[in-house]
Amino acid sequence: MLTIDPRTTAELIQLALLAPEEDDDYLQERWHFIYLLQCRGDREVLDRSLKLTQSSILEERNLGINILGQLGVPDRTFPNECLTALLGLLEVEFDPLILRDICIALGHLDDPRSSEPQLKFCLHPDWEVRYGVVNGLSGHDDERAIAGLIGLSADVCPLVRNWATFGLGTLIEVDTPAIRSALYRRFLIEDSEDDETAEIYGEALVGLANRKDTRILSRVRQELMSDRVSKLAIQAAEALADKRLYPALLKLQTWWQPASDLEDAIAACSPNCEGNSTEETIG
């Protein structure tokens, strides 16, 4: 098993620090050792990770933060100690990539107490930090987290907008006029045919469909009848569960793959499915 390893905690930490880069974005081999340490999740791993976060060496601080974010997976250990340490680091750290990873680690901890301290970074000049904040706030349904995500859903960086829109539309079930307004703005503004923004448009579509917002019904039908149907459009159709989308979904059976996604949407929109719309026209 991956979680059983004869090497000491100190050895695993050293191996993680020495692991070569797999590509420009992630240290794949390093994360293997981080995972082993997280699964071990005992007091020694906690103490050594806390010590790493106080290092003057950026790579060591980064390693400690990454371990703390998911210490004890799958059954978390020392969550309060991890939260306290990460929130303390958020107050004193300046490096953008470290700030990003602190916010991502806080997101893994999934503690609503972390929402407010992250809000001051929503307008940080570095998009990587704002991306971290999106990860840190997503999944929380308190007003502060939602307000932060609404602002970030209009961020200048497409990646930040994308994840913020996903966070608002899919990761929470809260339905408010402010959330719908934010999602509808993305629906209207984002270009569905541009590779950089099409997914943001699709996430907005799904978010509105999750809230049964009929303003998008006509557009979803058009999407399903086009020659460029996205998986998100099919997810939106399933969420809307409206029988007026049924014929368009049936026609997709001749070419859409994977069939399982389409089958779920067809079942949801079937005229025989209780609870879907009985309206006969699309405005």
mmCIF file of C-alpha atoms in Angstrom:
data_model
loop_
_atom_site.group_PDB
_atom_site.id
_atom_site.type_symbol
_atom_site.label_atom_id
_atom_site.label_comp_id
_atom_site.label_asym_id
_atom_site.label_seq_id
_atom_site.Cartn_x
_atom_site.Cartn_y
_atom_site.Cartn_z
ATOM 1 C CA MET A 1 0.000 0.000 0.000
ATOM 2 C CA LEU A 2 1.135 3.558 -0.719
ATOM 3 C CA THR A 3 0.420 4.644 2.838
ATOM 4 C CA ILE A 4 2.820 2.086 4.365
ATOM 5 C CA ASP A 5 6.435 3.105 3.873
ATOM 6 C CA PRO A 6 9.446 2.007 5.925
ATOM 7 C CA ARG A 7 11.288 5.308 5.546
ATOM 8 C CA THR A 8 11.312 7.811 8.359
ATOM 9 C CA THR A 9 9.392 11.079 8.216
ATOM 10 C CA ALA A 10 12.673 12.971 7.982
ATOM 11 C CA GLU A 11 13.731 10.839 5.005
ATOM 12 C CA LEU A 12 10.435 11.385 3.188
ATOM 13 C CA ILE A 13 10.674 15.143 3.713
ATOM 14 C CA GLN A 14 14.201 15.169 2.341
ATOM 15 C CA LEU A 15 13.156 13.112 -0.681
ATOM 16 C CA ALA A 16 10.262 15.515 -1.312
ATOM 17 C CA LEU A 17 12.634 18.483 -1.245
ATOM 18 C CA LEU A 18 15.066 16.778 -3.631
ATOM 19 C CA ALA A 19 12.442 15.457 -6.071
ATOM 20 C CA PRO A 20 13.044 16.614 -9.662
ATOM 21 C CA GLU A 21 10.509 18.639 -11.607
ATOM 22 C CA GLU A 22 8.158 16.585 -13.744
ATOM 23 C CA ASP A 23 7.022 19.612 -15.738
ATOM 24 C CA ASP A 24 6.757 23.388 -15.402
ATOM 25 C CA ASP A 25 3.635 23.317 -13.247
ATOM 26 C CA TYR A 26 3.798 20.405 -10.852
ATOM 27 C CA LEU A 27 6.403 18.385 -9.036
ATOM 28 C CA GLN A 28 4.834 15.001 -9.659
ATOM 29 C CA GLU A 29 7.417 12.947 -7.800
ATOM 30 C CA ARG A 30 7.422 15.445 -4.955
ATOM 31 C CA TRP A 31 3.683 15.056 -4.535
ATOM 32 C CA HIS A 32 4.131 11.308 -4.196
ATOM 33 C CA PHE A 33 6.213 11.890 -1.064
ATOM 34 C CA ILE A 34 3.827 14.594 0.156
ATOM 35 C CA TYR A 35 0.978 12.102 -0.132
ATOM 36 C CA LEU A 36 2.900 9.527 1.907
ATOM 37 C CA LEU A 37 3.493 12.129 4.608
ATOM 38 C CA GLN A 38 -0.119 13.259 4.581
ATOM 39 C CA CYS A 39 -1.352 9.676 4.942
ATOM 40 C CA ARG A 40 1.022 9.114 7.860
ATOM 41 C CA GLY A 41 -0.462 12.204 9.477
ATOM 42 C CA ASP A 42 0.978 11.723 12.953
ATOM 43 C CA ARG A 43 2.334 14.233 15.461
ATOM 44 C CA GLU A 44 5.844 13.994 14.060
ATOM 45 C CA VAL A 45 4.662 14.878 10.553
ATOM 46 C CA LEU A 46 2.691 17.798 11.990
ATOM 47 C CA ASP A 47 5.603 19.123 14.012
ATOM 48 C CA ARG A 48 8.097 18.813 11.166
ATOM 49 C CA SER A 49 5.655 20.443 8.740
ATOM 50 C CA LEU A 50 5.083 23.353 11.103
ATOM 51 C CA LYS A 51 8.834 23.805 11.375
ATOM 52 C CA LEU A 52 9.152 23.800 7.581
ATOM 53 C CA THR A 53 6.598 26.613 7.288
ATOM 54 C CA GLN A 54 8.904 28.827 9.359
ATOM 55 C CA SER A 55 11.923 28.262 7.105
ATOM 56 C CA SER A 56 13.599 31.112 5.247
ATOM 57 C CA ILE A 57 13.792 28.811 2.212
ATOM 58 C CA LEU A 58 10.754 29.148 -0.044
ATOM 59 C CA GLU A 59 10.722 25.484 -1.136
ATOM 60 C CA GLU A 60 10.680 24.317 2.479
ATOM 61 C CA ARG A 61 7.819 26.662 3.425
ATOM 62 C CA ASN A 62 5.904 25.474 0.379
ATOM 63 C CA LEU A 63 6.390 21.824 1.334
ATOM 64 C CA GLY A 64 5.175 22.368 4.897
ATOM 65 C CA ILE A 65 2.080 24.201 3.657
ATOM 66 C CA ASN A 66 1.222 21.494 1.144
ATOM 67 C CA ILE A 67 1.490 18.768 3.775
ATOM 68 C CA LEU A 68 -0.683 20.649 6.273
ATOM 69 C CA GLY A 69 -3.473 21.208 3.753
ATOM 70 C CA GLN A 70 -4.437 17.525 3.718
ATOM 71 C CA LEU A 71 -2.742 16.098 6.791
ATOM 72 C CA GLY A 72 -4.172 12.711 7.723
ATOM 73 C CA VAL A 73 -6.010 11.934 4.488
ATOM 74 C CA PRO A 74 -8.528 10.416 4.263
ATOM 75 C CA ASP A 75 -9.266 10.901 7.984
ATOM 76 C CA ARG A 76 -7.930 14.338 8.866
ATOM 77 C CA THR A 77 -5.628 14.726 11.843
ATOM 78 C CA PHE A 78 -4.889 17.913 13.805
ATOM 79 C CA PRO A 79 -7.264 20.090 11.724
ATOM 80 C CA ASN A 80 -7.304 22.961 14.222
ATOM 81 C CA GLU A 81 -3.514 23.054 14.472
ATOM 82 C CA CYS A 82 -3.266 23.069 10.669
ATOM 83 C CA LEU A 83 -5.855 25.837 10.345
ATOM 84 C CA THR A 84 -4.196 28.017 12.967
ATOM 85 C CA ALA A 85 -0.788 27.633 11.340
ATOM 86 C CA LEU A 86 -2.033 28.404 7.831
ATOM 87 C CA LEU A 87 -4.039 31.450 8.926
ATOM 88 C CA GLY A 88 -0.993 32.728 10.766
ATOM 89 C CA LEU A 89 1.127 32.334 7.638
ATOM 90 C CA LEU A 90 -1.494 34.215 5.633
ATOM 91 C CA GLU A 91 -0.819 37.264 7.794
ATOM 92 C CA VAL A 92 2.951 37.367 7.298
ATOM 93 C CA GLU A 93 3.680 35.824 3.889
ATOM 94 C CA PHE A 94 4.397 37.963 0.812
ATOM 95 C CA ASP A 95 5.505 35.540 -1.899
ATOM 96 C CA PRO A 96 2.620 35.154 -4.414
ATOM 97 C CA LEU A 97 3.100 31.432 -5.015
ATOM 98 C CA ILE A 98 3.254 30.713 -1.294
ATOM 99 C CA LEU A 99 0.123 32.797 -0.726
ATOM 100 C CA ARG A 100 -1.584 30.828 -3.491
ATOM 101 C CA ASP A 101 -0.684 27.517 -1.867
ATOM 102 C CA ILE A 102 -1.802 28.694 1.581
ATOM 103 C CA CYS A 103 -5.252 29.514 0.192
ATOM 104 C CA ILE A 104 -5.437 26.196 -1.658
ATOM 105 C CA ALA A 105 -4.443 24.379 1.541
ATOM 106 C CA LEU A 106 -7.159 26.253 3.432
ATOM 107 C CA GLY A 107 -9.613 25.134 0.790
ATOM 108 C CA HIS A 108 -8.662 21.516 1.463
ATOM 109 C CA LEU A 109 -9.279 22.026 5.183
ATOM 110 C CA ASP A 110 -12.817 23.187 4.341
ATOM 111 C CA ASP A 111 -13.263 25.268 7.478
ATOM 112 C CA PRO A 112 -15.586 28.309 7.183
ATOM 113 C CA ARG A 113 -13.349 30.221 9.597
ATOM 114 C CA SER A 114 -10.847 30.589 6.765
ATOM 115 C CA SER A 115 -13.165 32.599 4.488
ATOM 116 C CA GLU A 116 -12.859 36.096 5.917
ATOM 117 C CA PRO A 117 -9.028 36.149 6.220
ATOM 118 C CA GLN A 118 -8.738 35.344 2.515
ATOM 119 C CA LEU A 119 -11.042 38.114 1.295
ATOM 120 C CA LYS A 120 -8.339 40.782 1.438
ATOM 121 C CA PHE A 121 -6.509 38.908 -1.334
ATOM 122 C CA CYS A 122 -9.415 38.992 -3.807
ATOM 123 C CA LEU A 123 -7.848 42.060 -5.450
ATOM 124 C CA HIS A 124 -4.238 40.937 -5.175
ATOM 125 C CA PRO A 125 -2.273 42.040 -8.279
ATOM 126 C CA ASP A 126 -0.980 38.507 -8.930
ATOM 127 C CA TRP A 127 -3.563 36.252 -10.600
ATOM 128 C CA GLU A 128 -2.029 33.163 -8.977
ATOM 129 C CA VAL A 129 -2.974 34.498 -5.554
ATOM 130 C CA ARG A 130 -6.517 35.254 -6.713
ATOM 131 C CA TYR A 131 -6.715 31.734 -8.137
ATOM 132 C CA GLY A 132 -5.696 30.391 -4.732
ATOM 133 C CA VAL A 133 -8.422 32.465 -3.074
ATOM 134 C CA VAL A 134 -11.033 30.989 -5.416
ATOM 135 C CA ASN A 135 -9.945 27.521 -4.313
ATOM 136 C CA GLY A 136 -9.988 28.593 -0.688
ATOM 137 C CA LEU A 137 -13.491 30.084 -0.821
ATOM 138 C CA SER A 138 -15.192 27.519 -3.049
ATOM 139 C CA GLY A 139 -17.599 25.158 -1.365
ATOM 140 C CA HIS A 140 -18.431 27.542 1.489
ATOM 141 C CA ASP A 141 -21.970 28.876 1.538
ATOM 142 C CA ASP A 142 -21.503 31.719 4.016
ATOM 143 C CA GLU A 143 -22.192 35.238 2.775
ATOM 144 C CA ARG A 144 -18.554 36.356 2.897
ATOM 145 C CA ALA A 145 -17.291 33.489 0.771
ATOM 146 C CA ILE A 146 -20.108 33.921 -1.733
ATOM 147 C CA ALA A 147 -19.471 37.662 -2.015
ATOM 148 C CA GLY A 148 -15.794 36.978 -2.662
ATOM 149 C CA LEU A 149 -16.568 34.451 -5.381
ATOM 150 C CA ILE A 150 -19.072 36.795 -7.023
ATOM 151 C CA GLY A 151 -16.351 39.415 -7.329
ATOM 152 C CA LEU A 152 -13.808 36.895 -8.608
ATOM 153 C CA SER A 153 -16.270 35.581 -11.205
ATOM 154 C CA ALA A 154 -15.664 38.873 -13.037
ATOM 155 C CA ASP A 155 -11.862 38.697 -12.693
ATOM 156 C CA VAL A 156 -9.673 39.766 -15.621
ATOM 157 C CA CYS A 157 -7.972 36.348 -15.620
ATOM 158 C CA PRO A 158 -10.047 33.699 -17.464
ATOM 159 C CA LEU A 159 -8.810 30.873 -15.217
ATOM 160 C CA VAL A 160 -9.886 32.745 -12.098
ATOM 161 C CA ARG A 161 -13.277 33.586 -13.634
ATOM 162 C CA ASN A 162 -13.736 29.980 -14.668
ATOM 163 C CA TRP A 163 -13.148 28.471 -11.234
ATOM 164 C CA ALA A 164 -15.120 31.192 -9.462
ATOM 165 C CA THR A 165 -18.080 30.601 -11.775
ATOM 166 C CA PHE A 166 -17.818 26.849 -11.129
ATOM 167 C CA GLY A 167 -17.647 27.510 -7.398
ATOM 168 C CA LEU A 168 -20.782 29.636 -7.480
ATOM 169 C CA GLY A 169 -22.727 27.554 -9.947
ATOM 170 C CA THR A 170 -21.998 23.980 -8.941
ATOM 171 C CA LEU A 171 -20.112 23.651 -5.655
ATOM 172 C CA ILE A 172 -22.852 25.285 -3.569
ATOM 173 C CA GLU A 173 -26.639 25.000 -3.710
ATOM 174 C CA VAL A 174 -27.413 28.466 -2.365
ATOM 175 C CA ASP A 175 -29.777 30.351 -4.654
ATOM 176 C CA THR A 176 -29.898 34.130 -4.318
ATOM 177 C CA PRO A 177 -30.559 36.999 -6.740
ATOM 178 C CA ALA A 178 -26.891 38.032 -6.403
ATOM 179 C CA ILE A 179 -25.624 34.582 -7.387
ATOM 180 C CA ARG A 180 -28.015 34.347 -10.325
ATOM 181 C CA SER A 181 -27.039 37.828 -11.459
ATOM 182 C CA ALA A 182 -23.337 36.940 -11.383
ATOM 183 C CA LEU A 183 -23.902 33.715 -13.302
ATOM 184 C CA TYR A 184 -26.166 35.417 -15.828
ATOM 185 C CA ARG A 185 -23.514 38.077 -16.497
ATOM 186 C CA ARG A 186 -21.040 35.344 -17.365
ATOM 187 C CA PHE A 187 -23.686 33.687 -19.529
ATOM 188 C CA LEU A 188 -24.195 36.924 -21.463
ATOM 189 C CA ILE A 189 -20.584 38.126 -21.632
ATOM 190 C CA GLU A 190 -18.430 35.039 -22.129
ATOM 191 C CA ASP A 191 -17.846 33.878 -25.706
ATOM 192 C CA SER A 192 -19.073 30.300 -26.075
ATOM 193 C CA GLU A 193 -16.991 29.803 -29.216
ATOM 194 C CA ASP A 194 -13.685 31.037 -27.812
ATOM 195 C CA ASP A 195 -11.484 28.256 -26.418
ATOM 196 C CA GLU A 196 -10.388 30.488 -23.539
ATOM 197 C CA THR A 197 -13.858 31.434 -22.352
ATOM 198 C CA ALA A 198 -16.189 28.675 -23.585
ATOM 199 C CA GLU A 199 -15.887 26.724 -20.349
ATOM 200 C CA ILE A 200 -16.754 29.800 -18.273
ATOM 201 C CA TYR A 201 -19.893 30.237 -20.377
ATOM 202 C CA GLY A 202 -20.697 26.555 -19.895
ATOM 203 C CA GLU A 203 -20.204 26.702 -16.128
ATOM 204 C CA ALA A 204 -22.542 29.695 -15.966
ATOM 205 C CA LEU A 205 -25.070 27.727 -18.016
ATOM 206 C CA VAL A 206 -24.899 24.783 -15.603
ATOM 207 C CA GLY A 207 -25.078 27.043 -12.554
ATOM 208 C CA LEU A 208 -28.230 28.723 -13.809
ATOM 209 C CA ALA A 209 -29.718 25.373 -14.810
ATOM 210 C CA ASN A 210 -29.050 24.026 -11.315
ATOM 211 C CA ARG A 211 -31.262 26.853 -10.080
ATOM 212 C CA LYS A 212 -33.969 26.158 -12.702
ATOM 213 C CA ASP A 213 -33.483 29.577 -14.285
ATOM 214 C CA THR A 214 -35.670 29.417 -17.387
ATOM 215 C CA ARG A 215 -33.984 32.422 -19.016
ATOM 216 C CA ILE A 216 -31.418 30.019 -20.438
ATOM 217 C CA LEU A 217 -33.857 27.409 -21.752
ATOM 218 C CA SER A 218 -33.897 28.653 -25.329
ATOM 219 C CA ARG A 219 -30.087 28.896 -25.435
ATOM 220 C CA VAL A 220 -29.659 25.378 -24.060
ATOM 221 C CA ARG A 221 -31.934 24.058 -26.783
ATOM 222 C CA GLN A 222 -29.918 25.925 -29.421
ATOM 223 C CA GLU A 223 -26.710 24.474 -27.968
ATOM 224 C CA LEU A 224 -28.102 20.940 -28.167
ATOM 225 C CA MET A 225 -29.110 21.432 -31.795
ATOM 226 C CA SER A 226 -25.745 22.830 -32.888
ATOM 227 C CA ASP A 227 -22.830 20.890 -34.338
ATOM 228 C CA ARG A 228 -20.619 21.880 -31.401
ATOM 229 C CA VAL A 229 -22.338 20.505 -28.315
ATOM 230 C CA SER A 230 -20.406 20.692 -25.066
ATOM 231 C CA LYS A 231 -20.635 18.321 -22.131
ATOM 232 C CA LEU A 232 -21.640 21.289 -19.984
ATOM 233 C CA ALA A 233 -24.651 21.984 -22.233
ATOM 234 C CA ILE A 234 -25.812 18.417 -21.700
ATOM 235 C CA GLN A 235 -25.293 18.784 -17.954
ATOM 236 C CA ALA A 236 -27.384 21.957 -18.075
ATOM 237 C CA ALA A 237 -30.152 20.108 -19.908
ATOM 238 C CA GLU A 238 -30.150 17.392 -17.255
ATOM 239 C CA ALA A 239 -30.315 19.987 -14.482
ATOM 240 C CA LEU A 240 -33.188 21.862 -16.132
ATOM 241 C CA ALA A 241 -35.100 18.574 -16.555
ATOM 242 C CA ASP A 242 -37.450 20.168 -19.083
ATOM 243 C CA LYS A 243 -39.329 18.002 -21.588
ATOM 244 C CA ARG A 244 -38.973 20.676 -24.284
ATOM 245 C CA LEU A 245 -35.299 19.656 -24.542
ATOM 246 C CA TYR A 246 -36.157 15.987 -25.059
ATOM 247 C CA PRO A 247 -36.320 15.942 -28.908
ATOM 248 C CA ALA A 248 -32.964 17.696 -29.280
ATOM 249 C CA LEU A 249 -31.361 15.272 -26.835
ATOM 250 C CA LEU A 250 -32.737 12.270 -28.722
ATOM 251 C CA LYS A 251 -31.138 13.491 -31.961
ATOM 252 C CA LEU A 252 -27.747 13.612 -30.269
ATOM 253 C CA GLN A 253 -27.826 9.848 -29.815
ATOM 254 C CA THR A 254 -26.558 9.393 -33.365
ATOM 255 C CA TRP A 255 -23.149 10.844 -32.573
ATOM 256 C CA TRP A 256 -22.637 11.990 -28.977
ATOM 257 C CA GLN A 257 -20.133 10.197 -26.764
ATOM 258 C CA PRO A 258 -20.003 9.139 -23.979
ATOM 259 C CA ALA A 259 -23.534 7.839 -24.133
ATOM 260 C CA SER A 260 -23.925 7.696 -20.351
ATOM 261 C CA ASP A 261 -23.949 11.510 -20.013
ATOM 262 C CA LEU A 262 -26.591 11.805 -22.690
ATOM 263 C CA GLU A 263 -28.714 9.009 -21.233
ATOM 264 C CA ASP A 264 -28.950 10.801 -17.886
ATOM 265 C CA ALA A 265 -30.066 14.033 -19.577
ATOM 266 C CA ILE A 266 -32.624 12.189 -21.730
ATOM 267 C CA ALA A 267 -34.053 10.468 -18.665
ATOM 268 C CA ALA A 268 -34.315 13.768 -16.790
ATOM 269 C CA CYS A 269 -36.089 15.504 -19.694
ATOM 270 C CA SER A 270 -38.326 12.606 -20.662
ATOM 271 C CA PRO A 271 -42.048 13.467 -20.858
ATOM 272 C CA ASN A 272 -42.581 10.463 -18.593
ATOM 273 C CA CYS A 273 -40.349 11.898 -15.886
ATOM 274 C CA GLU A 274 -42.338 13.364 -13.028
ATOM 275 C CA GLY A 275 -41.541 16.916 -12.036
ATOM 276 C CA ASN A 276 -40.196 18.348 -15.273
ATOM 277 C CA SER A 277 -41.761 21.282 -17.085
ATOM 278 C CA THR A 278 -45.144 20.898 -18.770
ATOM 279 C CA GLU A 279 -44.847 24.067 -20.832
ATOM 280 C CA GLU A 280 -45.122 23.512 -24.557
ATOM 281 C CA THR A 281 -43.232 26.483 -25.955
ATOM 282 C CA ILE A 282 -39.832 28.009 -25.462
ATOM 283 C CA GLY A 283 -39.730 31.756 -25.145
#
